Tab-separated table of C-alpha atoms in Angstrom:
chain	number	residue	atom	x	y	z
A	218	MET	CA	47.865	-27.182	-55.119
A	219	TYR	CA	50.435	-25.011	-53.368
A	220	PHE	CA	50.199	-22.183	-50.858
A	221	ILE	CA	52.459	-19.378	-49.689
A	222	GLY	CA	52.759	-17.945	-46.194
A	223	ILE	CA	54.457	-14.583	-45.573
A	224	ASP	CA	55.503	-13.520	-42.066
A	225	VAL	CA	56.518	-9.865	-41.673
A	226	GLY	CA	58.750	-10.229	-38.624
A	227	THR	CA	60.754	-7.741	-36.606
A	228	SER	CA	64.176	-8.860	-37.803
A	229	GLY	CA	63.144	-10.053	-41.248
A	230	THR	CA	60.335	-11.348	-43.456
A	231	LYS	CA	60.033	-15.101	-43.907
A	232	THR	CA	58.256	-16.590	-46.907
A	233	ILE	CA	57.434	-20.289	-47.243
A	234	LEU	CA	55.766	-22.410	-49.908
A	235	ILE	CA	53.902	-25.595	-48.921
A	236	ASP	CA	51.920	-28.308	-50.640
A	237	SER	CA	48.408	-29.378	-49.664
A	238	LYS	CA	49.730	-31.831	-47.055
A	239	GLY	CA	51.802	-29.185	-45.297
A	240	LYS	CA	55.199	-30.180	-46.660
A	241	ILE	CA	57.470	-27.135	-46.848
A	242	LEU	CA	59.039	-27.056	-50.310
A	243	ALA	CA	60.945	-23.792	-49.965
A	244	SER	CA	61.673	-21.090	-47.429
A	245	ALA	CA	63.437	-17.732	-47.653
A	246	THR	CA	64.133	-14.946	-45.174
A	247	PHE	CA	65.317	-11.417	-45.891
A	248	GLU	CA	66.357	-9.144	-43.027
A	249	TYR	CA	66.092	-5.392	-42.466
A	250	PRO	CA	67.024	-2.912	-39.723
A	251	LEU	CA	65.146	-1.687	-36.676
A	252	TYR	CA	65.651	1.988	-35.845
A	253	GLN	CA	65.663	3.419	-32.305
A	254	PRO	CA	65.770	7.235	-32.621
A	255	GLN	CA	65.424	7.532	-28.836
A	256	ILE	CA	65.544	5.193	-25.843
A	257	GLY	CA	62.318	3.199	-25.778
A	258	TRP	CA	61.414	4.029	-29.390
A	259	ALA	CA	61.296	1.421	-32.157
A	260	GLU	CA	60.558	2.067	-35.827
A	261	GLN	CA	60.872	0.333	-39.190
A	262	ASN	CA	60.428	1.290	-42.821
A	263	PRO	CA	57.370	-0.433	-44.374
A	264	GLU	CA	59.086	-0.379	-47.765
A	265	ASP	CA	61.730	-2.685	-46.283
A	266	TRP	CA	58.960	-5.183	-45.489
A	267	TRP	CA	57.613	-5.003	-49.025
A	268	ASP	CA	61.068	-5.369	-50.569
A	269	ALA	CA	61.712	-8.430	-48.395
A	270	SER	CA	58.300	-9.881	-49.311
A	271	VAL	CA	58.928	-9.469	-53.039
A	272	LYS	CA	62.356	-11.090	-52.730
A	273	GLY	CA	60.915	-13.879	-50.605
A	274	ILE	CA	58.121	-14.752	-53.022
A	275	LYS	CA	60.505	-14.814	-55.971
A	276	ALA	CA	62.986	-16.921	-53.985
A	277	VAL	CA	60.517	-19.656	-52.939
A	278	LEU	CA	59.095	-19.891	-56.443
A	279	GLU	CA	62.599	-20.279	-57.840
A	280	LYS	CA	63.781	-22.748	-55.178
A	281	SER	CA	60.696	-24.959	-55.361
A	282	LYS	CA	60.405	-24.897	-59.171
A	283	VAL	CA	56.634	-24.767	-58.644
A	284	ASP	CA	54.631	-23.325	-61.533
A	285	PRO	CA	53.124	-20.051	-60.237
A	286	LYS	CA	49.816	-21.142	-61.782
A	287	GLU	CA	49.700	-23.916	-59.171
A	288	VAL	CA	49.982	-21.455	-56.261
A	289	LYS	CA	46.355	-21.016	-55.294
A	290	ALA	CA	46.547	-18.608	-52.373
A	291	VAL	CA	48.780	-16.462	-50.196
A	292	GLY	CA	48.357	-16.072	-46.442
A	293	LEU	CA	49.745	-13.103	-44.517
A	294	THR	CA	50.953	-12.694	-40.964
A	295	GLY	CA	53.389	-10.499	-39.121
A	296	GLN	CA	54.361	-8.467	-36.107
A	297	MET	CA	51.279	-7.058	-34.421
A	298	HIS	CA	50.418	-3.496	-33.341
A	299	GLY	CA	52.679	-1.634	-35.810
A	300	LEU	CA	51.292	1.651	-37.137
A	301	VAL	CA	51.479	2.227	-40.899
A	302	LEU	CA	50.073	5.526	-42.161
A	303	LEU	CA	49.318	6.151	-45.840
A	304	ASP	CA	48.374	9.421	-47.537
A	305	LYS	CA	45.787	9.759	-50.317
A	306	ASN	CA	48.442	8.882	-52.892
A	307	TYR	CA	49.116	5.645	-50.951
A	308	ASN	CA	52.572	6.781	-49.903
A	309	VAL	CA	53.933	5.961	-46.437
A	310	ILE	CA	53.802	9.155	-44.360
A	311	ARG	CA	56.352	8.279	-41.659
A	312	PRO	CA	58.294	5.229	-40.452
A	313	SER	CA	56.126	2.604	-38.754
A	314	ILE	CA	56.040	2.758	-34.960
A	315	ILE	CA	56.264	-0.952	-34.157
A	316	TRP	CA	55.069	-3.266	-31.393
A	317	CYS	CA	57.921	-2.824	-28.887
A	318	ASP	CA	57.907	0.988	-28.964
A	319	GLN	CA	57.232	2.464	-25.516
A	320	ARG	CA	56.749	6.191	-26.179
A	321	THR	CA	52.968	6.348	-25.685
A	322	ALA	CA	52.424	6.267	-21.907
A	323	LYS	CA	50.669	9.675	-21.956
A	324	GLU	CA	48.410	8.550	-24.789
A	325	CYS	CA	47.473	5.429	-22.806
A	326	ASP	CA	46.368	7.696	-19.974
A	327	GLU	CA	44.388	9.728	-22.502
A	328	ILE	CA	42.659	6.594	-23.838
A	329	THR	CA	41.795	5.405	-20.332
A	330	GLU	CA	40.364	8.808	-19.438
A	331	LYS	CA	38.305	9.184	-22.616
A	332	VAL	CA	36.908	5.644	-22.798
A	333	GLY	CA	36.944	4.718	-19.114
A	334	LYS	CA	39.104	1.972	-17.644
A	335	GLU	CA	36.325	-0.576	-17.109
A	336	LYS	CA	34.591	0.191	-20.408
A	337	LEU	CA	37.875	-0.146	-22.297
A	338	VAL	CA	38.509	-3.613	-20.856
A	339	GLU	CA	34.868	-4.563	-21.431
A	340	ILE	CA	35.064	-3.704	-25.147
A	341	THR	CA	38.699	-4.323	-26.132
A	342	ALA	CA	39.421	-6.958	-23.423
A	343	ASN	CA	42.595	-5.124	-22.407
A	344	PRO	CA	43.720	-1.982	-20.567
A	345	ALA	CA	45.430	0.760	-22.577
A	346	LEU	CA	48.962	-0.415	-23.327
A	347	THR	CA	51.892	1.340	-24.977
A	348	GLY	CA	52.430	-1.508	-27.407
A	349	PHE	CA	48.960	-1.301	-28.933
A	350	THR	CA	48.164	0.656	-32.075
A	351	ALA	CA	45.532	3.039	-30.719
A	352	SER	CA	48.008	4.850	-28.470
A	353	LYS	CA	50.417	5.168	-31.407
A	354	ILE	CA	47.699	6.825	-33.495
A	355	LEU	CA	47.087	9.333	-30.727
A	356	TRP	CA	50.815	9.948	-30.324
A	357	VAL	CA	51.131	10.927	-33.981
A	358	ARG	CA	48.058	13.149	-33.684
A	359	ASN	CA	49.427	14.825	-30.541
A	360	ASN	CA	53.062	15.153	-31.588
A	361	GLU	CA	53.072	15.223	-35.402
A	362	PRO	CA	49.799	16.927	-36.377
A	363	GLN	CA	51.191	17.746	-39.809
A	364	ASN	CA	51.553	14.022	-40.471
A	365	TYR	CA	48.185	13.112	-38.979
A	366	GLU	CA	46.424	15.596	-41.267
A	367	LYS	CA	47.733	13.617	-44.259
A	368	VAL	CA	46.401	10.241	-43.079
A	369	TYR	CA	44.120	8.471	-45.557
A	370	LYS	CA	44.472	4.886	-44.291
A	371	ILE	CA	45.792	3.210	-41.150
A	372	LEU	CA	47.225	-0.277	-41.619
A	373	LEU	CA	49.035	-2.968	-39.674
A	374	PRO	CA	52.367	-4.332	-40.993
A	375	LYS	CA	51.048	-7.429	-42.765
A	376	ASP	CA	48.119	-5.434	-44.118
A	377	TYR	CA	50.503	-3.060	-45.844
A	378	ILE	CA	51.816	-6.101	-47.717
A	379	ARG	CA	48.216	-7.025	-48.551
A	380	PHE	CA	47.668	-3.553	-49.992
A	381	LYS	CA	50.833	-3.814	-52.079
A	382	LEU	CA	49.770	-7.249	-53.355
A	383	THR	CA	46.090	-6.551	-53.998
A	384	GLY	CA	45.306	-2.847	-53.668
A	385	GLU	CA	42.797	-3.724	-50.924
A	386	PHE	CA	42.595	-2.161	-47.462
A	387	ALA	CA	41.708	-4.965	-45.078
A	388	THR	CA	42.723	-6.744	-41.910
A	389	ASP	CA	41.682	-9.786	-39.890
A	390	VAL	CA	40.075	-10.060	-36.469
A	391	SER	CA	43.133	-11.472	-34.682
A	392	ASP	CA	45.541	-8.719	-35.770
A	393	ALA	CA	42.872	-6.026	-35.421
A	394	SER	CA	42.394	-7.160	-31.806
A	395	GLY	CA	45.829	-5.722	-31.012
A	396	MET	CA	44.913	-2.261	-32.247
A	397	GLN	CA	42.636	-1.653	-29.219
A	398	LEU	CA	39.925	-0.395	-31.547
A	399	LEU	CA	38.050	-3.698	-31.990
A	400	ASP	CA	35.039	-4.973	-30.080
A	401	ILE	CA	36.689	-8.304	-29.232
A	402	LYS	CA	33.569	-10.181	-28.182
A	403	ASN	CA	31.584	-9.157	-31.271
A	404	ARG	CA	34.575	-9.257	-33.688
A	405	CYS	CA	34.016	-5.830	-35.313
A	406	TRP	CA	35.322	-2.267	-35.019
A	407	SER	CA	34.026	-0.565	-31.883
A	408	ASP	CA	32.058	2.545	-32.813
A	409	GLU	CA	32.079	3.606	-29.164
A	410	VAL	CA	35.867	3.492	-28.775
A	411	LEU	CA	36.447	5.142	-32.154
A	412	GLU	CA	33.967	7.904	-31.361
A	413	LYS	CA	35.452	8.632	-27.932
A	414	LEU	CA	38.987	8.687	-29.345
A	415	GLU	CA	37.816	10.767	-32.349
A	416	ILE	CA	39.259	8.346	-34.899
A	417	ASP	CA	37.384	8.132	-38.208
A	418	LYS	CA	36.375	4.526	-38.937
A	419	GLY	CA	36.896	5.286	-42.619
A	420	LEU	CA	40.650	5.325	-41.961
A	421	LEU	CA	40.542	1.600	-41.125
A	422	GLY	CA	40.315	-1.398	-43.421
A	423	LYS	CA	37.484	-3.926	-43.603
A	424	VAL	CA	37.686	-6.691	-40.984
A	425	TYR	CA	37.622	-10.359	-42.047
A	426	GLU	CA	37.895	-13.746	-40.364
A	427	SER	CA	41.392	-15.134	-40.904
A	428	PRO	CA	40.749	-17.741	-43.653
A	429	GLU	CA	38.509	-15.429	-45.698
A	430	VAL	CA	39.664	-14.181	-49.088
A	431	THR	CA	40.362	-10.437	-49.024
A	432	GLY	CA	41.539	-9.838	-52.579
A	433	LYS	CA	43.613	-11.063	-55.499
A	434	VAL	CA	47.147	-10.387	-56.652
A	435	SER	CA	47.165	-7.366	-58.963
A	436	GLY	CA	48.878	-7.134	-62.319
A	437	GLN	CA	51.532	-4.820	-60.935
A	438	ALA	CA	52.278	-7.125	-57.985
A	439	SER	CA	52.352	-10.079	-60.368
A	440	GLU	CA	55.116	-8.463	-62.410
A	441	LEU	CA	57.161	-7.760	-59.283
A	442	THR	CA	56.731	-11.099	-57.492
A	443	GLY	CA	56.220	-13.725	-60.179
A	444	LEU	CA	52.845	-14.745	-58.754
A	445	CYS	CA	50.011	-15.030	-61.228
A	446	GLU	CA	47.570	-12.177	-61.432
A	447	GLY	CA	44.387	-13.235	-59.645
A	448	THR	CA	46.077	-15.451	-57.047
A	449	LEU	CA	43.921	-15.369	-53.902
A	450	VAL	CA	45.131	-13.488	-50.811
A	451	VAL	CA	43.440	-14.473	-47.549
A	452	ALA	CA	43.081	-12.339	-44.435
A	453	GLY	CA	45.702	-14.210	-42.411
A	454	GLY	CA	46.412	-13.283	-38.807
A	455	GLY	CA	48.619	-11.562	-36.305
A	456	ASP	CA	51.869	-13.424	-35.809
A	457	GLN	CA	50.786	-14.989	-32.529
A	458	ALA	CA	47.431	-16.242	-33.786
A	459	ALA	CA	48.951	-17.480	-37.053
A	460	GLY	CA	51.818	-19.053	-35.139
A	461	ALA	CA	49.270	-20.819	-32.958
A	462	VAL	CA	47.594	-22.226	-36.070
A	463	GLY	CA	51.038	-23.351	-37.240
A	464	ASN	CA	51.480	-25.108	-33.889
A	465	GLY	CA	48.009	-26.653	-33.853
A	466	ILE	CA	46.804	-24.552	-30.907
A	467	VAL	CA	43.237	-24.739	-32.160
A	468	LYS	CA	41.577	-26.581	-29.268
A	469	THR	CA	41.459	-26.226	-25.495
A	470	GLY	CA	44.124	-27.781	-23.274
A	471	VAL	CA	46.991	-27.356	-25.749
A	472	ILE	CA	49.124	-24.228	-25.315
A	473	SER	CA	52.227	-22.892	-27.000
A	474	SER	CA	55.317	-21.247	-25.573
A	475	THR	CA	57.047	-19.189	-28.229
A	476	ILE	CA	60.431	-17.505	-27.989
A	477	GLY	CA	60.909	-15.084	-30.847
A	478	SER	CA	61.945	-11.456	-30.455
A	479	SER	CA	59.157	-11.347	-27.901
A	480	GLY	CA	57.977	-14.290	-25.847
A	481	VAL	CA	54.386	-15.532	-25.807
A	482	VAL	CA	52.385	-18.140	-23.926
A	483	PHE	CA	49.224	-18.761	-25.946
A	484	ALA	CA	46.006	-20.675	-25.167
A	485	HIS	CA	42.923	-21.332	-27.307
A	486	LEU	CA	39.500	-20.302	-25.944
A	487	ASP	CA	36.162	-21.668	-27.108
A	488	GLU	CA	34.417	-18.926	-25.150
A	489	PHE	CA	35.275	-15.294	-24.492
A	490	LYS	CA	37.194	-14.869	-21.210
A	491	ILE	CA	39.384	-12.075	-19.846
A	492	ASP	CA	41.807	-11.435	-17.007
A	493	PRO	CA	40.159	-8.606	-15.022
A	494	GLN	CA	43.610	-7.188	-14.207
A	495	GLY	CA	44.580	-7.076	-17.874
A	496	ARG	CA	47.891	-8.869	-17.329
A	497	VAL	CA	47.313	-11.140	-20.316
A	498	HIS	CA	45.598	-10.284	-23.593
A	499	THR	CA	42.361	-11.759	-24.851
A	500	PHE	CA	42.114	-11.466	-28.632
A	501	CYS	CA	40.096	-13.003	-31.441
A	502	HIS	CA	41.722	-16.200	-32.693
A	503	ALA	CA	42.536	-16.965	-36.319
A	504	VAL	CA	40.048	-19.832	-35.948
A	505	PRO	CA	36.692	-18.309	-36.938
A	506	GLY	CA	34.395	-17.676	-33.993
A	507	LYS	CA	37.051	-18.487	-31.376
A	508	TRP	CA	39.297	-16.442	-29.096
A	509	HIS	CA	42.673	-16.817	-27.485
A	510	VAL	CA	44.478	-15.553	-24.428
A	511	MET	CA	48.184	-14.796	-24.413
A	512	GLY	CA	50.782	-13.507	-22.035
A	513	VAL	CA	53.579	-11.480	-23.589
A	514	THR	CA	57.113	-10.704	-22.497
A	515	GLN	CA	58.616	-7.944	-24.613
A	516	GLY	CA	62.278	-8.981	-24.582
A	517	ALA	CA	62.635	-12.753	-25.023
A	518	GLY	CA	64.870	-13.652	-27.957
A	519	LEU	CA	65.538	-9.940	-28.167
A	520	SER	CA	67.405	-10.207	-24.833
A	521	LEU	CA	69.697	-12.974	-26.052
A	522	LYS	CA	70.258	-11.128	-29.334
A	523	TRP	CA	71.153	-7.994	-27.364
A	524	PHE	CA	73.686	-9.985	-25.358
A	525	ARG	CA	75.080	-11.575	-28.528
A	526	ASP	CA	75.433	-8.275	-30.352
A	527	ASN	CA	77.099	-6.459	-27.464
A	528	PHE	CA	79.067	-9.059	-25.527
A	529	ALA	CA	79.481	-12.196	-27.656
A	530	HIS	CA	82.210	-10.872	-29.937
A	531	ILE	CA	84.229	-14.092	-29.655
A	532	GLU	CA	81.246	-16.171	-30.765
A	533	LYS	CA	80.484	-13.812	-33.644
A	534	ALA	CA	84.101	-13.930	-34.790
A	535	ALA	CA	84.041	-17.730	-34.633
A	536	PHE	CA	80.977	-17.704	-36.882
A	537	GLU	CA	82.933	-15.853	-39.568
A	538	PHE	CA	85.809	-18.333	-39.467
A	539	ILE	CA	84.190	-21.711	-38.766
A	540	ASP	CA	80.645	-21.019	-40.005
A	541	LYS	CA	79.067	-21.987	-36.683
A	542	ASP	CA	76.035	-20.112	-35.413
A	543	PRO	CA	76.986	-17.838	-32.473
A	544	TYR	CA	73.828	-18.956	-30.681
A	545	ILE	CA	75.014	-22.571	-30.752
A	546	LEU	CA	78.289	-21.555	-29.160
A	547	MET	CA	76.431	-19.481	-26.554
A	548	ASP	CA	74.214	-22.492	-25.800
A	549	GLN	CA	77.291	-24.612	-25.205
A	550	GLU	CA	78.722	-22.006	-22.848
A	551	ALA	CA	75.454	-21.721	-20.918
A	552	GLU	CA	75.298	-25.502	-20.505
A	553	LEU	CA	78.574	-25.333	-18.579
A	554	ALA	CA	76.923	-23.103	-15.968
A	555	ASN	CA	74.871	-24.590	-13.144
A	556	PRO	CA	71.069	-24.392	-13.271
A	557	GLY	CA	70.097	-21.213	-11.473
A	558	ALA	CA	73.318	-19.584	-12.763
A	559	ASP	CA	74.797	-19.659	-9.247
A	560	GLY	CA	72.392	-16.987	-8.034
A	561	LEU	CA	72.693	-14.626	-11.008
A	562	VAL	CA	69.220	-13.507	-12.074
A	563	PHE	CA	68.215	-11.547	-15.179
A	564	LEU	CA	65.004	-9.558	-15.649
A	565	PRO	CA	64.428	-9.290	-19.439
A	566	TYR	CA	62.761	-5.879	-19.347
A	567	LEU	CA	64.876	-4.325	-22.107
A	568	MET	CA	61.832	-2.825	-23.837
A	569	GLY	CA	59.586	-2.308	-20.820
A	570	GLU	CA	57.286	-5.208	-20.002
A	571	ARG	CA	53.734	-6.376	-20.499
A	572	THR	CA	52.877	-9.583	-18.625
A	573	PRO	CA	52.560	-9.483	-15.698
A	574	ILE	CA	53.639	-5.964	-14.694
A	575	LEU	CA	52.326	-3.737	-17.531
A	576	ASP	CA	55.165	-1.265	-17.065
A	577	PRO	CA	56.602	0.580	-20.083
A	578	TYR	CA	59.297	2.109	-17.855
A	579	ALA	CA	60.716	-1.188	-16.568
A	580	LYS	CA	64.382	-1.811	-17.386
A	581	GLY	CA	66.500	-4.931	-17.618
A	582	ILE	CA	68.420	-6.044	-14.546
A	583	PHE	CA	71.247	-8.440	-13.740
A	584	PHE	CA	70.920	-9.161	-10.027
A	585	GLY	CA	73.399	-10.947	-7.770
A	586	ILE	CA	76.631	-10.428	-9.707
A	587	THR	CA	79.737	-11.680	-7.894
A	588	ALA	CA	83.385	-12.116	-8.823
A	589	LYS	CA	82.675	-15.815	-9.282
A	590	HIS	CA	80.370	-15.261	-12.243
A	591	THR	CA	81.692	-15.652	-15.791
A	592	ARG	CA	80.199	-15.126	-19.183
A	593	ARG	CA	78.651	-18.603	-19.093
A	594	GLU	CA	76.535	-17.656	-16.042
A	595	PHE	CA	75.467	-14.408	-17.708
A	596	ILE	CA	74.285	-16.246	-20.825
A	597	ARG	CA	72.455	-18.837	-18.768
A	598	ALA	CA	70.872	-16.139	-16.590
A	599	VAL	CA	69.527	-14.386	-19.699
A	600	MET	CA	68.012	-17.633	-20.967
A	601	GLU	CA	66.548	-18.558	-17.594
A	602	GLY	CA	65.178	-15.038	-17.085
A	603	VAL	CA	63.270	-15.301	-20.355
A	604	VAL	CA	61.740	-18.623	-19.263
A	605	PHE	CA	60.813	-17.174	-15.879
A	606	SER	CA	58.986	-14.397	-17.715
A	607	LEU	CA	57.082	-17.050	-19.668
A	608	LYS	CA	56.314	-18.857	-16.397
A	609	ASN	CA	54.728	-15.602	-15.187
A	610	CYS	CA	52.389	-15.854	-18.182
A	611	LEU	CA	51.634	-19.524	-17.550
A	612	ASP	CA	50.804	-18.881	-13.903
A	613	ILE	CA	48.150	-16.338	-14.888
A	614	LEU	CA	46.510	-18.858	-17.223
A	615	TYR	CA	46.260	-21.211	-14.257
A	616	GLU	CA	44.703	-18.398	-12.198
A	617	MET	CA	42.083	-17.899	-14.932
A	618	GLY	CA	41.136	-21.566	-14.772
A	619	ILE	CA	42.489	-22.346	-18.228
A	620	GLU	CA	43.272	-26.009	-18.734
A	621	VAL	CA	46.878	-26.836	-19.646
A	622	LYS	CA	47.444	-30.429	-20.730
A	623	GLU	CA	50.234	-29.969	-23.242
A	624	VAL	CA	52.886	-27.353	-24.065
A	625	ARG	CA	54.283	-26.964	-27.578
A	626	VAL	CA	57.414	-24.861	-28.046
A	627	SER	CA	58.165	-22.789	-31.117
A	628	GLY	CA	60.004	-19.757	-32.424
A	629	GLY	CA	63.739	-19.314	-32.795
A	630	GLY	CA	64.199	-20.295	-29.160
A	631	ALA	CA	62.801	-23.762	-29.883
A	632	LYS	CA	65.912	-24.491	-31.935
A	633	SER	CA	67.917	-24.481	-28.706
A	634	LYS	CA	67.827	-27.813	-26.905
A	635	LEU	CA	68.930	-26.048	-23.724
A	636	TRP	CA	66.118	-23.497	-23.915
A	637	ARG	CA	63.609	-26.305	-24.530
A	638	GLN	CA	64.911	-28.191	-21.513
A	639	MET	CA	64.774	-25.056	-19.348
A	640	GLN	CA	61.106	-24.649	-20.237
A	641	ALA	CA	60.365	-28.258	-19.299
A	642	ASP	CA	62.242	-27.893	-15.990
A	643	ILE	CA	60.751	-24.515	-15.031
A	644	PHE	CA	57.202	-25.278	-16.247
A	645	GLU	CA	57.537	-28.739	-14.621
A	646	MET	CA	55.943	-30.546	-17.555
A	647	ASP	CA	56.845	-32.101	-20.891
A	648	VAL	CA	57.290	-29.709	-23.801
A	649	TRP	CA	56.889	-30.832	-27.404
A	650	THR	CA	58.382	-29.791	-30.721
A	651	LEU	CA	56.506	-30.207	-34.000
A	652	ASN	CA	57.242	-31.234	-37.558
A	653	SER	CA	57.215	-27.578	-38.636
A	654	LYS	CA	59.311	-24.910	-36.968
A	655	GLU	CA	58.189	-22.127	-39.300
A	656	GLY	CA	55.489	-20.940	-36.883
A	657	PRO	CA	53.551	-17.910	-38.134
A	658	ALA	CA	54.526	-18.338	-41.803
A	659	PHE	CA	53.323	-21.955	-41.691
A	660	GLY	CA	50.095	-20.880	-39.991
A	661	ALA	CA	49.542	-18.237	-42.665
A	662	ALA	CA	50.017	-20.873	-45.375
A	663	ILE	CA	47.518	-23.166	-43.598
A	664	LEU	CA	44.995	-20.308	-43.528
A	665	ALA	CA	45.622	-19.818	-47.256
A	666	ALA	CA	44.844	-23.505	-47.859
A	667	VAL	CA	41.565	-23.170	-45.974
A	668	GLY	CA	40.693	-19.955	-47.809
A	669	ALA	CA	41.325	-21.616	-51.177
A	670	GLY	CA	38.980	-24.482	-50.280
A	671	GLU	CA	41.586	-27.223	-49.868
A	672	TYR	CA	40.226	-27.704	-46.334
A	673	GLN	CA	36.848	-26.777	-44.904
A	674	LYS	CA	38.074	-25.771	-41.437
A	675	VAL	CA	41.293	-24.610	-39.825
A	676	GLU	CA	41.100	-27.492	-37.333
A	677	GLU	CA	40.864	-30.021	-40.180
A	678	ALA	CA	43.918	-28.545	-41.903
A	679	CYS	CA	45.932	-28.612	-38.661
A	680	ASP	CA	45.033	-32.252	-38.004
A	681	THR	CA	46.456	-33.179	-41.406
A	682	MET	CA	49.503	-30.921	-41.552
A	683	ILE	CA	50.856	-30.877	-37.976
A	684	GLN	CA	52.494	-33.724	-36.051
A	685	LYS	CA	54.319	-33.846	-32.728
A	686	VAL	CA	57.946	-34.878	-33.200
A	687	ASP	CA	59.915	-34.857	-29.965
A	688	ASN	CA	59.557	-33.955	-26.324
A	689	CYS	CA	61.718	-32.776	-23.446
A	690	SER	CA	60.771	-34.239	-20.076
A	691	PRO	CA	61.412	-32.191	-16.933
A	692	ASN	CA	64.257	-33.063	-14.578
A	693	GLU	CA	62.607	-33.313	-11.173
A	694	LYS	CA	65.977	-32.889	-9.446
A	695	LEU	CA	66.019	-29.276	-10.659
A	696	PHE	CA	62.516	-28.326	-9.511
A	697	GLU	CA	63.593	-26.986	-6.127
A	698	ILE	CA	66.501	-24.980	-7.576
A	699	TYR	CA	64.276	-23.325	-10.142
A	700	ARG	CA	61.418	-22.728	-7.684
A	701	LYS	CA	63.844	-20.916	-5.410
A	702	THR	CA	65.350	-18.869	-8.263
A	703	TYR	CA	61.893	-18.079	-9.641
A	704	LYS	CA	60.819	-16.782	-6.230
A	705	LEU	CA	63.879	-14.518	-6.190
A	706	TYR	CA	63.148	-13.396	-9.770
A	707	ASN	CA	59.608	-12.383	-8.812
A	708	SER	CA	60.773	-10.485	-5.721
A	709	ILE	CA	63.166	-8.122	-7.516
A	710	TYR	CA	60.867	-5.931	-9.630
A	711	PRO	CA	58.483	-4.860	-6.810
A	712	ARG	CA	61.469	-3.611	-4.821
A	713	VAL	CA	62.934	-1.423	-7.568
A	714	LYS	CA	59.966	-0.426	-9.763
A	715	ASP	CA	59.785	3.094	-8.348
A	716	LEU	CA	63.348	3.752	-9.502
A	717	PHE	CA	62.686	3.197	-13.209
A	718	ASN	CA	60.844	6.433	-13.917
A	719	MET	CA	62.970	8.845	-11.879
């Protein structure tokens, strides 16, 4: 039997096809734009996601030569928190306001006032945050009432793909957790929050556990994708929960550090637990009946991509002529700089920040620039700043008493040996890579295998499909340098935070 995982990412949609042992037989990624109509805004066109999903499914079927009849199930994952609004004719009403959009500070205040700060954390396990979906819903209602009046269904990004594949309106507990409308402890929509925010529960899809079957591929979707009509589609998960499944983070003591567009430190929880200050998020896990806690930095890989797109013109030109990835060339430049970047420090707050400061107005900073610094120090400072932001997340897990025995690295950043080594040196522990680097898409495919009955439990599937491959050990000689730089990093924001919203 074979299984497909689809990951609706920020820069593109990745589709993979695996066999029952977890071997990846084909992979395809199709990119699309991100629109920023104003500073701090971020939107995408849901039809771009669907187009990329259709192309991806067709591509992996063609590459693998697998008979579509042998594909038993599809698992879905994707960027969390994005707001997709459909009218009664199932047409998209407006572009999706996605996870990194920061326009909803006023709506967060409104949510806190209407629900109550303590009650909101008690039910949704998190304070009101600009990234979450609930504040986006209120923003549309407050600022585009003509659009809100048309709303028939509210979906998350991956769940729009589910609708296009099956005609069903559904979501899973892990992705729904990031909407700030779910009762996290009881794993269902919160009637109290919905009532106080005056959001009709009928606008939302049915909530499932991640491996549960939510529908079947329709005839129309079959014609478009090449999948057989009736192929199972499981609930799947938010990209972080699905990525954790793909990394085997399905038991306590094992955490993941992921550098994608955002950066995430993720830990499995057998029991419900929250950070009273709301600096990290507690959500339902994609493992039925379990939870997870994660710290999020908004601008991880996004920061390096921003630097590449705006300042790495030489590297991009080299890519066109010698077919060498600009990121590889940037890695090589950064390796020539000293650890600590000779005092140059970067705060990766290009899209505001969540963990640990919860400040949508925060801005990126290069601190300590001197005439001695060259491009190599700037690149290294960006990379180190991202890892420092992940260390902020890790430190909070320690504060919460969460056991950390092993760190597994994933995401695009895990492809960089230098970034892996930085994490080992700054975390001061070994970090491991795995046999699969496909992260969320692989996790979605694993969930599909469980939903189709190939495995009884998610943990069983992970034990079979996931193996540790290689590790980076920390260089103790660098501990003091990085401790000193990390202390400086942490001291900068408190001294300038009042300047961001002037």
